[in-house]
Amino acid sequence: TILVIGACGQLGSELTLELRKLYGNANVVAADIQEPKQADLRDSGPFAIADVLDATRLADLFTQYKFKQVYHLAAILSATGEKNPKFAWKLNMDGLINVLDLCLEHKVERVYWPSSIAVFGPNTPRQDTPQHTVMDPNTIYGISKQAGERWCEYYFEKYGLDVRSLRYPGLIGWKALPGGGTTDYAVDIYHQALDKGTYECFLSEGTYLPMMYMSDAIKATLDLMHAPAEKVKVRSSYNLSAISFSPKEITASIQRHIPDFTITYKPDSRQQIADSWPQSIDDSAARQDWGWQPEFDLDTMTDDMLLNLKEARITN
Ligand code: VAH
């Protein structure tokens, strides 16, 4: 059996559906602090209400099911984290350590935990950011991801727990709305382009950020989790990249389908977060160690996003 913690989130909801296709609906337990809103997630397999800060409740789940794999995706993201830094630290760190301990105790074979390009900071080289480099994150989310990477590597080195991790760039998908990320303008913009034909962007037009289409993120996650252990040489977290673009460029990409679409710019506090992150990432380690290869570029992502969002609007 597989456990997905944070199964209702932007990544969790898509990963749960994909894992259920691969392993069978009944074999993937979705857990989150709230009931799923999405019908396909709710109706496709077992669900459990669980709070990652409630170690006893989590322990009951581990005892009830013999989990072979655990995906721990529950976290507070960058922008939300800055509004409540102490809680973001507590949830992201205590939650991770609770899960690592339970996975060790219950001999879980493989554990997945997402990191982020948010582990990099103002003094990190911003172009082709290397796998090993200066990391001085200045958001609590980024600090918790940097510390989390240290804990994951520690549990691997000291206790042999097979924990694997990816430093995701901004993720863009159509199935689930994102929650509180700085990169989430790149999801909102597609919805607004269809709903209103215009979008007020909270980042400036030239703000380059590393991004990835959700289906590439799912592919990378499963490729990493299915790789033989000896190929997984990085046990902190792998750099991962696909596309880098600015609000100006994604606007032009959308205008290929919606020529009258317009954008205005009103940078807010999230601009400082974006300016502390890299503009492009060197993911050669992932490509060499386990054959990482993205499929989508900006225009093919835009084509797929708009096609699916239009269909979703018609069927809902
Ligand atoms: C965020 N989407 O914006 C997340 C991600 C790289 C960004 O970690 O916080």
Coordinates of C-alpha atoms and ligand atoms in Angstrom, one line a residue:
T1 CA 0.0 0.0 0.0
I2 CA 1.1 3.6 -0.7
L3 CA 0.3 6.6 1.5
V4 CA 0.1 10.2 0.1
I5 CA 0.1 12.8 2.8
G6 CA -1.2 16.2 1.6
A7 CA -3.2 14.4 -1.1
C8 CA -5.6 17.4 -1.6
G9 CA -2.8 19.8 -2.5
Q10 CA -1.8 21.0 -6.0
L11 CA 0.8 18.2 -6.4
G12 CA -0.8 15.7 -4.1
S13 CA -4.1 15.5 -5.9
E14 CA -2.5 14.8 -9.3
L15 CA 0.1 12.4 -7.8
T16 CA -2.6 10.4 -6.0
L17 CA -4.6 9.9 -9.2
E18 CA -1.5 8.9 -11.1
L19 CA -0.4 6.4 -8.4
R20 CA -3.9 4.9 -8.3
K21 CA -3.7 4.3 -12.0
L22 CA -0.3 2.7 -11.6
Y23 CA -0.9 0.6 -8.4
G24 CA -4.7 0.2 -8.2
N25 CA -7.2 2.5 -6.5
A26 CA -7.5 0.5 -3.3
N27 CA -3.7 0.4 -2.8
V28 CA -3.2 4.2 -2.5
V29 CA -4.4 5.8 0.7
A30 CA -4.9 9.6 0.4
A31 CA -4.5 11.5 3.6
D32 CA -5.1 15.2 4.3
I33 CA -6.3 17.6 7.0
Q34 CA -9.5 18.1 5.1
E35 CA -11.9 16.0 2.9
P36 CA -11.1 16.2 -0.9
K37 CA -13.3 18.5 -2.9
Q38 CA -12.4 17.0 -6.3
A39 CA -14.8 14.2 -7.2
D40 CA -12.2 12.0 -9.0
L41 CA -9.9 12.2 -6.0
R42 CA -12.7 11.6 -3.4
D43 CA -14.3 8.7 -5.3
S44 CA -11.3 6.8 -6.6
G45 CA -9.9 5.2 -3.4
P46 CA -9.4 5.2 0.4
F47 CA -9.1 8.5 2.2
A48 CA -8.0 9.3 5.7
I49 CA -8.3 12.6 7.7
A50 CA -4.8 13.2 9.3
D51 CA -2.8 16.1 10.7
V52 CA 0.9 15.6 10.2
L53 CA 1.4 17.3 13.6
D54 CA -0.7 14.5 15.3
A55 CA 1.9 11.7 15.4
T56 CA -0.4 9.4 17.3
R57 CA -3.1 9.6 14.6
L58 CA -0.4 9.1 11.9
A59 CA 1.0 6.1 13.8
D60 CA -2.5 4.5 13.8
L61 CA -2.6 4.8 10.0
F62 CA 0.9 3.2 9.7
T63 CA -0.2 0.3 11.9
Q64 CA -3.5 -0.1 10.1
Y65 CA -1.9 -0.3 6.6
K66 CA 1.5 -1.8 5.8
F67 CA 2.7 1.1 3.7
K68 CA 5.5 0.2 1.3
Q69 CA 5.9 3.8 0.0
V70 CA 5.1 7.1 1.6
Y71 CA 4.8 10.5 -0.3
H72 CA 4.9 13.3 2.3
L73 CA 3.7 16.4 0.5
A74 CA 2.0 18.4 3.2
A75 CA 3.6 21.8 3.7
I76 CA 2.9 25.6 4.0
L77 CA 4.3 27.3 0.8
S78 CA 6.4 30.4 0.5
A79 CA 4.0 33.3 0.4
T80 CA 1.6 31.8 3.0
G81 CA 4.6 30.9 5.2
E82 CA 5.7 34.5 5.4
K83 CA 2.3 35.4 6.9
N84 CA 2.7 32.9 9.7
P85 CA 6.5 32.0 9.9
K86 CA 6.4 30.1 13.3
F87 CA 3.5 27.9 12.2
A88 CA 5.1 27.3 8.8
W89 CA 8.3 26.2 10.4
K90 CA 6.4 23.9 12.9
L91 CA 4.2 22.3 10.3
N92 CA 7.0 21.8 7.7
M93 CA 9.7 20.6 10.1
D94 CA 7.8 18.7 12.9
G95 CA 5.6 17.2 10.2
L96 CA 8.6 15.9 8.2
I97 CA 10.3 14.5 11.3
N98 CA 7.1 12.7 12.5
V99 CA 6.8 11.1 9.1
L100 CA 10.5 10.1 8.8
D101 CA 10.3 8.5 12.3
L102 CA 7.2 6.5 11.4
C103 CA 8.6 5.4 8.1
L104 CA 11.8 4.1 9.9
E105 CA 9.7 2.4 12.6
H106 CA 7.4 0.7 10.1
K107 CA 10.2 -0.2 7.7
V108 CA 8.7 1.7 4.8
E109 CA 10.7 0.8 1.7
R110 CA 10.7 4.2 -0.1
V111 CA 9.9 7.7 1.1
Y112 CA 9.3 10.8 -1.1
W113 CA 9.6 14.4 0.1
P114 CA 9.5 17.5 -2.1
S115 CA 12.0 20.2 -1.8
S116 CA 12.0 23.4 -3.9
I117 CA 14.1 26.0 -5.7
A118 CA 13.2 28.1 -2.6
V119 CA 16.2 26.5 -0.8
F120 CA 18.3 28.9 -2.8
G121 CA 18.7 32.6 -1.8
P122 CA 20.2 36.0 -2.7
N123 CA 23.8 34.8 -2.8
T124 CA 23.1 31.6 -4.8
P125 CA 24.3 31.9 -8.5
R126 CA 21.1 32.7 -10.3
Q127 CA 21.8 31.3 -13.7
D128 CA 22.2 27.5 -14.1
T129 CA 22.2 27.1 -10.3
P130 CA 24.4 24.2 -9.5
Q131 CA 23.4 21.0 -7.6
H132 CA 25.8 21.9 -4.8
T133 CA 26.2 25.6 -4.1
V134 CA 25.6 28.4 -1.7
M135 CA 22.1 28.3 -0.2
D136 CA 20.9 31.2 1.9
P137 CA 17.1 31.0 1.7
N138 CA 15.3 34.0 3.2
T139 CA 11.8 32.7 3.4
I140 CA 10.7 30.4 6.2
Y141 CA 9.4 28.0 3.6
G142 CA 12.9 27.9 1.9
I143 CA 14.7 27.6 5.3
S144 CA 12.4 24.6 6.2
K145 CA 13.1 23.0 2.9
Q146 CA 16.9 23.4 3.3
A147 CA 16.7 22.0 6.8
G148 CA 14.4 19.2 5.6
E149 CA 16.9 18.2 3.0
R150 CA 19.5 17.9 5.8
W151 CA 17.2 15.7 7.8
C152 CA 16.4 13.4 4.8
E153 CA 20.1 12.9 4.0
Y154 CA 20.7 12.3 7.7
Y155 CA 18.0 9.6 7.9
F156 CA 19.5 8.0 4.8
E157 CA 23.1 8.1 5.9
K158 CA 22.5 7.2 9.6
Y159 CA 19.5 4.8 9.4
G160 CA 19.4 3.6 5.8
L161 CA 15.9 5.1 5.2
D162 CA 15.5 5.3 1.4
V163 CA 14.3 8.9 1.2
R164 CA 14.2 10.6 -2.2
S165 CA 13.6 14.2 -3.0
L166 CA 13.3 16.8 -5.9
R167 CA 13.8 20.6 -5.8
Y168 CA 10.7 21.5 -7.8
P169 CA 10.5 24.7 -9.7
G170 CA 7.1 26.5 -9.8
L171 CA 4.5 23.9 -10.8
I172 CA 1.7 24.6 -13.2
G173 CA -1.3 22.4 -13.6
W174 CA -5.0 22.7 -14.5
K175 CA -6.6 20.0 -12.2
A176 CA -6.0 21.6 -8.8
L177 CA -5.7 25.2 -7.8
P178 CA -2.4 26.0 -6.1
G179 CA -2.1 27.2 -2.5
G180 CA -0.1 30.2 -1.5
G181 CA 3.0 30.0 -3.8
T182 CA 5.0 32.8 -5.3
T183 CA 5.0 31.1 -8.7
D184 CA 1.2 30.6 -8.7
Y185 CA 0.7 33.7 -10.9
A186 CA 1.6 31.3 -13.7
V187 CA -1.5 29.2 -12.9
D188 CA -3.9 32.1 -12.1
I189 CA -3.0 33.8 -15.4
Y190 CA -4.6 30.9 -17.5
H191 CA -7.8 31.0 -15.5
Q192 CA -8.1 34.8 -15.8
A193 CA -7.3 34.7 -19.5
L194 CA -10.3 32.5 -20.0
D195 CA -12.6 34.1 -17.4
K196 CA -11.8 37.8 -17.8
G197 CA -9.4 38.2 -20.8
T198 CA -7.1 40.2 -18.5
Y199 CA -4.8 39.5 -15.5
E200 CA -3.2 41.7 -12.9
C201 CA 0.2 40.1 -12.2
F202 CA 1.7 40.4 -8.7
L203 CA 5.3 40.0 -10.2
S204 CA 7.0 42.5 -12.6
E205 CA 7.0 41.7 -16.3
G206 CA 10.7 40.7 -16.5
T207 CA 10.7 38.3 -13.5
Y208 CA 12.2 35.1 -14.8
L209 CA 11.5 32.0 -12.7
P210 CA 12.2 28.2 -13.3
M211 CA 8.8 26.5 -13.9
M212 CA 7.5 23.1 -14.9
Y213 CA 4.3 21.6 -16.2
M214 CA 2.6 19.3 -13.7
S215 CA 2.7 16.3 -15.9
D216 CA 6.5 16.7 -16.2
A217 CA 6.7 17.0 -12.4
I218 CA 4.7 13.8 -11.9
K219 CA 6.9 12.0 -14.4
A220 CA 10.1 13.2 -12.7
T221 CA 8.7 12.1 -9.3
L222 CA 7.8 8.6 -10.5
D223 CA 11.0 8.2 -12.5
L224 CA 13.0 9.0 -9.4
M225 CA 10.9 6.7 -7.1
H226 CA 11.2 3.8 -9.6
A227 CA 14.9 4.2 -10.1
P228 CA 17.2 1.5 -8.5
A229 CA 18.5 2.8 -5.2
E230 CA 22.1 2.7 -6.4
K231 CA 21.3 5.3 -9.1
V232 CA 20.0 7.8 -6.6
K233 CA 23.3 9.4 -5.7
V234 CA 21.9 12.7 -4.4
R235 CA 20.2 12.1 -1.0
S236 CA 19.6 15.8 -0.1
S237 CA 17.4 16.7 -3.1
Y238 CA 17.9 16.8 -6.9
N239 CA 17.8 20.0 -8.8
L240 CA 15.1 19.8 -11.4
S241 CA 14.2 22.1 -14.3
A242 CA 12.2 22.3 -17.5
I243 CA 11.4 25.9 -18.6
S244 CA 12.2 29.4 -17.4
F245 CA 10.0 32.3 -18.4
S246 CA 8.7 35.7 -17.3
P247 CA 5.2 37.1 -17.1
K248 CA 5.8 38.9 -20.4
E249 CA 6.7 35.6 -22.1
I250 CA 3.8 33.6 -20.8
T251 CA 1.5 36.4 -21.8
A252 CA 2.8 36.2 -25.4
S253 CA 2.3 32.4 -25.3
I254 CA -1.4 32.8 -24.2
Q255 CA -2.0 35.5 -26.9
R256 CA -1.2 32.8 -29.5
H257 CA -4.7 31.4 -28.5
I258 CA -6.4 34.5 -27.0
P259 CA -5.0 37.5 -29.1
D260 CA -7.0 40.1 -27.0
F261 CA -5.6 38.9 -23.7
T262 CA -4.0 41.7 -21.7
I263 CA -1.9 41.9 -18.6
T264 CA -1.2 44.6 -16.0
Y265 CA 1.5 44.6 -13.4
K266 CA 1.1 45.3 -9.6
P267 CA 4.1 43.8 -7.8
D268 CA 3.5 43.0 -4.2
S269 CA 5.6 41.4 -1.3
R270 CA 6.0 38.2 -3.4
Q271 CA 8.3 40.2 -5.8
Q272 CA 11.0 40.1 -3.1
I273 CA 10.6 36.4 -2.7
A274 CA 10.9 35.8 -6.5
D275 CA 13.9 38.1 -6.7
S276 CA 15.7 35.9 -4.1
W277 CA 15.3 32.7 -6.2
P278 CA 17.3 31.5 -9.3
Q279 CA 16.3 32.3 -12.8
S280 CA 17.5 28.9 -14.2
I281 CA 18.6 25.6 -12.8
D282 CA 21.4 23.1 -13.7
D283 CA 19.7 19.7 -13.4
S284 CA 22.5 17.7 -15.1
A285 CA 22.8 15.4 -12.0
A286 CA 19.2 14.2 -12.4
R287 CA 19.7 13.7 -16.1
Q288 CA 22.8 11.7 -15.6
D289 CA 21.8 9.6 -12.5
W290 CA 18.3 8.5 -13.5
G291 CA 17.6 9.9 -17.0
W292 CA 15.5 13.0 -16.3
Q293 CA 14.1 14.6 -19.4
P294 CA 11.2 17.1 -19.5
E295 CA 8.6 17.0 -22.3
F296 CA 6.8 20.3 -22.2
D297 CA 8.0 23.8 -23.2
L298 CA 6.2 27.0 -22.6
D299 CA 4.0 26.9 -25.8
T300 CA 3.1 23.2 -25.5
M301 CA 2.3 23.7 -21.8
T302 CA 0.0 26.7 -22.7
D303 CA -1.7 24.7 -25.5
D304 CA -2.4 21.8 -23.0
M305 CA -3.4 24.1 -20.1
L306 CA -6.0 26.1 -22.2
L307 CA -7.4 23.0 -23.9
N308 CA -8.0 21.2 -20.5
L309 CA -9.3 24.3 -18.7
K310 CA -11.8 25.0 -21.5
E311 CA -12.9 21.3 -21.3
A312 CA -13.1 21.4 -17.5
R313 CA -15.3 24.5 -17.7
I314 CA -17.7 22.8 -20.2
T315 CA -18.1 19.6 -18.2
N316 CA -18.3 21.3 -14.7
Ligands
VAH1 C1 6.0 28.4 -4.0 N1 5.1 26.9 -5.7 O1 5.9 29.3 -4.8 C2 6.0 27.0 -4.6 C3 7.4 26.5 -5.0 C4 9.4 27.2 -6.3 C5 8.1 27.6 -5.8 O2 8.1 26.1 -3.9 O3 6.2 28.5 -2.8

